[in-house]
């Protein structure tokens, strides 16, 4: 029986990705576990002292700012900061404001004076303008917004004045823990497969056709109040 040599080669060069460094993996602390400290440390949220030892009171990862040591819990409500990008759902229409569910401890507030009207129309500060609020946003609508202010009780004040914020129409909402969303410079991403993603700091992730965000940015001063139900990909190729 004749034996022939077989030469098997890859279609392209193999790319060897380096393994994740142990320094990049954050240690997960469980309740009651000792936390390494430094001299003159200060106790932060999610920790307690037992004698001279510092222990974790919640399950999470360690965060240290100078000598302040705290534990960031993995499962918790969203604690907003000014400048955060959030995705929320309208739960109530009140006088001159909307109440928004942003996965926070308290419902957030979107003032009528903090939105762009459809088509860039100048808002008339009158009773008729307030009567039209439900035409712009009603209960159940999803929006993308930015945290403008944090009140003393922890409630968030939102705004949608930028062209990239506003009402969301066609897409899917995915909810994750807020601790999984890192604060970045850009939370709007277009993927090569024709989808676009908005990563809300509050743990709400919005997935939609990429053309949806393009229309939103090219819509002048509409502020995102545009619904485009045109099919962007045929059903057989999804």
C-alpha positions as a printed NumPy array, in Angstrom:
array([[  0.   ,   0.   ,   0.   ],
       [  1.5  ,   3.258,  -1.122],
       [  1.63 ,   6.039,   1.453],
       [  1.618,   9.622,   0.241],
       [  2.549,  12.68 ,   2.215],
       [ -0.323,  15.032,   2.914],
       [  0.409,  18.694,   3.485],
       [ -2.407,  20.536,   5.271],
       [ -2.182,  24.305,   5.448],
       [ -4.469,  26.966,   6.81 ],
       [ -6.233,  29.338,   4.444],
       [ -4.616,  32.241,   6.26 ],
       [ -1.898,  32.776,   8.807],
       [ -2.81 ,  31.789,  12.329],
       [ -3.191,  34.724,  14.684],
       [ -2.06 ,  33.903,  18.193],
       [ -3.957,  36.076,  20.631],
       [ -2.253,  36.601,  23.978],
       [ -3.95 ,  35.151,  27.011],
       [ -5.694,  37.542,  29.36 ],
       [ -3.249,  38.863,  31.901],
       [ -4.009,  38.054,  35.505],
       [ -3.582,  41.74 ,  36.308],
       [ -6.556,  42.573,  34.055],
       [ -8.917,  40.176,  35.849],
       [-10.565,  41.797,  38.852],
       [-10.931,  39.638,  41.921],
       [-14.493,  38.975,  43.027],
       [-15.044,  39.438,  46.759],
       [-17.825,  37.637,  48.598],
       [-19.589,  38.907,  51.76 ],
       [-17.357,  38.47 ,  54.801],
       [-14.143,  38.067,  52.811],
       [-11.054,  40.01 ,  53.909],
       [-10.036,  42.901,  51.656],
       [ -6.333,  43.748,  51.288],
       [ -5.722,  47.222,  52.681],
       [ -2.994,  49.799,  53.011],
       [ -1.894,  51.907,  55.953],
       [ -4.365,  54.657,  56.785],
       [ -7.118,  53.294,  54.525],
       [-10.663,  54.692,  54.57 ],
       [-13.749,  52.469,  54.489],
       [-16.14 ,  53.007,  51.581],
       [-19.476,  51.594,  50.456],
       [-19.904,  47.829,  50.511],
       [-17.397,  47.272,  53.333],
       [-17.299,  46.972,  57.102],
       [-14.582,  46.63 ,  59.717],
       [-14.104,  43.735,  62.095],
       [-11.323,  44.535,  64.504],
       [ -8.509,  45.812,  62.332],
       [ -9.65 ,  43.889,  59.253],
       [-11.7  ,  45.308,  56.39 ],
       [-14.341,  42.939,  55.029],
       [-16.793,  43.   ,  52.134],
       [-20.483,  43.336,  52.952],
       [-21.668,  42.642,  49.377],
       [-20.484,  40.499,  46.472],
       [-18.533,  42.585,  43.985],
       [-15.187,  43.915,  42.816],
       [-12.805,  46.192,  44.661],
       [-12.547,  49.861,  43.764],
       [ -9.876,  52.078,  45.299],
       [ -9.464,  55.838,  44.957],
       [ -6.321,  56.913,  46.795],
       [ -6.925,  55.419,  50.272],
       [-10.703,  55.031,  49.928],
       [-11.592,  51.359,  49.454],
       [-15.081,  50.252,  48.426],
       [-16.79 ,  47.245,  46.874],
       [-18.867,  47.755,  43.727],
       [-21.743,  45.24 ,  43.833],
       [-22.438,  43.143,  40.754],
       [-26.21 ,  43.265,  41.203],
       [-27.577,  46.67 ,  42.137],
       [-29.763,  49.496,  40.946],
       [-28.297,  52.082,  38.608],
       [-26.545,  55.012,  40.289],
       [-26.46 ,  57.758,  37.695],
       [-23.796,  60.368,  37.116],
       [-23.929,  63.56 ,  35.076],
       [-23.079,  62.829,  31.442],
       [-24.202,  59.186,  31.476],
       [-26.001,  57.837,  28.408],
       [-29.178,  55.978,  29.384],
       [-32.013,  54.135,  27.676],
       [-35.348,  54.407,  29.463],
       [-39.074,  53.794,  29.158],
       [-41.796,  56.395,  29.697],
       [-44.   ,  55.313,  32.618],
       [-46.057,  58.452,  33.246],
       [-46.911,  61.781,  31.629],
       [-47.201,  64.63 ,  34.142],
       [-47.453,  68.404,  33.946],
       [-44.499,  69.699,  31.911],
       [-42.545,  66.466,  32.463],
       [-42.32 ,  62.761,  31.765],
       [-41.404,  60.1  ,  34.33 ],
       [-38.831,  57.666,  32.924],
       [-37.856,  54.201,  34.17 ],
       [-34.055,  54.068,  33.979],
       [-33.476,  51.068,  36.279],
       [-32.595,  53.467,  39.093],
       [-33.879,  53.552,  42.668],
       [-36.201,  56.441,  41.774],
       [-37.918,  57.283,  38.51 ],
       [-36.032,  59.808,  36.381],
       [-37.502,  63.088,  35.126],
       [-37.508,  64.405,  31.555],
       [-38.715,  68.014,  31.502],
       [-40.679,  69.366,  28.551],
       [-38.087,  72.136,  28.245],
       [-35.316,  69.518,  27.865],
       [-36.475,  67.913,  24.591],
       [-36.307,  68.753,  20.903],
       [-39.689,  68.788,  19.174],
       [-40.233,  66.942,  15.853],
       [-38.802,  68.764,  12.855],
       [-36.909,  71.235,  15.022],
       [-40.088,  73.207,  15.711],
       [-39.678,  75.964,  18.274],
       [-41.654,  75.126,  21.386],
       [-44.353,  77.562,  22.45 ],
       [-44.526,  77.785,  26.213],
       [-48.305,  77.604,  26.481],
       [-51.055,  75.316,  27.705],
       [-51.529,  74.032,  24.15 ],
       [-47.912,  72.918,  24.123],
       [-48.468,  70.919,  27.307],
       [-51.53 ,  69.255,  25.796],
       [-49.344,  67.994,  22.923],
       [-46.913,  66.215,  25.268],
       [-48.564,  62.825,  24.779],
       [-48.169,  63.263,  21.023],
       [-44.396,  63.499,  21.428],
       [-43.921,  60.782,  24.06 ],
       [-46.499,  58.555,  25.697],
       [-46.489,  55.706,  28.189],
       [-44.443,  52.744,  26.973],
       [-42.22 ,  54.678,  24.559],
       [-38.482,  54.033,  24.724],
       [-35.986,  56.887,  24.583],
       [-32.252,  57.466,  24.683],
       [-31.137,  60.403,  26.796],
       [-28.29 ,  61.896,  28.792],
       [-28.186,  62.563,  32.521],
       [-28.257,  66.342,  32.958],
       [-28.479,  66.603,  36.739],
       [-28.713,  64.484,  39.894],
       [-31.125,  65.749,  42.545],
       [-30.421,  65.573,  46.273],
       [-32.716,  62.549,  46.708],
       [-30.839,  60.663,  43.973],
       [-33.412,  61.127,  41.195],
       [-32.016,  61.883,  37.743],
       [-32.893,  64.744,  35.41 ],
       [-32.54 ,  63.835,  31.72 ],
       [-32.373,  65.73 ,  28.438],
       [-32.631,  64.786,  24.741],
       [-31.43 ,  68.038,  23.159],
       [-28.663,  66.379,  21.132],
       [-29.5  ,  64.885,  17.726],
       [-28.364,  61.422,  18.803],
       [-30.937,  61.257,  21.607],
       [-34.701,  60.971,  21.434],
       [-37.46 ,  58.457,  20.806],
       [-36.504,  54.91 ,  19.785],
       [-38.781,  53.082,  17.365],
       [-37.705,  49.836,  15.691],
       [-35.442,  47.544,  17.702],
       [-35.007,  45.245,  20.683],
       [-34.338,  46.162,  24.326],
       [-31.95 ,  43.929,  26.291],
       [-31.55 ,  44.365,  30.05 ],
       [-28.277,  43.547,  31.833],
       [-26.754,  44.518,  35.165],
       [-25.44 ,  48.117,  35.149],
       [-22.092,  46.892,  36.477],
       [-21.485,  45.179,  33.106],
       [-21.591,  48.49 ,  31.192],
       [-18.366,  50.456,  31.444],
       [-18.413,  54.248,  31.155],
       [-16.883,  55.08 ,  27.783],
       [-16.529,  58.116,  25.564],
       [-18.906,  56.632,  22.984],
       [-21.944,  54.462,  23.737],
       [-23.346,  54.435,  20.179],
       [-21.878,  51.697,  17.971],
       [-22.631,  50.504,  14.425],
       [-21.784,  46.842,  13.788],
       [-20.616,  45.47 ,  10.41 ],
       [-23.646,  43.136,  10.169],
       [-26.062,  46.028,   9.727],
       [-27.049,  46.447,  13.369],
       [-26.507,  49.359,  15.729],
       [-26.213,  49.241,  19.516],
       [-26.78 ,  51.826,  22.232],
       [-25.079,  50.776,  25.468],
       [-26.934,  52.534,  28.256],
       [-24.99 ,  53.07 ,  31.463],
       [-28.131,  51.998,  33.315],
       [-27.936,  48.437,  31.942],
       [-30.51 ,  48.922,  29.16 ],
       [-29.047,  47.976,  25.757],
       [-30.901,  48.977,  22.589],
       [-30.299,  46.969,  19.381],
       [-31.723,  48.283,  16.112],
       [-30.973,  48.462,  12.366],
       [-27.956,  50.645,  11.669],
       [-29.986,  52.831,   9.314],
       [-32.214,  53.748,  12.252],
       [-29.42 ,  55.646,  13.988],
       [-28.245,  57.131,  10.679],
       [-31.706,  58.561,  10.02 ],
       [-31.786,  59.851,  13.565],
       [-28.508,  61.723,  13.132],
       [-29.443,  63.029,   9.651],
       [-32.891,  64.218,  10.664],
       [-31.85 ,  67.811,  11.332],
       [-33.178,  68.982,  14.658],
       [-35.783,  66.253,  14.97 ],
       [-34.052,  64.838,  18.025],
       [-34.849,  61.258,  17.054],
       [-38.646,  61.563,  16.838],
       [-38.82 ,  59.678,  13.54 ],
       [-40.202,  56.216,  12.844],
       [-38.772,  54.315,   9.902],
       [-40.314,  50.871,   9.416],
       [-38.662,  50.168,   6.071],
       [-37.087,  46.702,   5.841],
       [-33.309,  47.006,   5.783],
       [-32.464,  43.311,   5.384],
       [-34.514,  40.628,   3.619],
       [-36.032,  38.019,   5.891],
       [-34.082,  35.11 ,   4.368],
       [-30.71 ,  36.724,   5.178],
       [-31.395,  37.497,   8.839]])
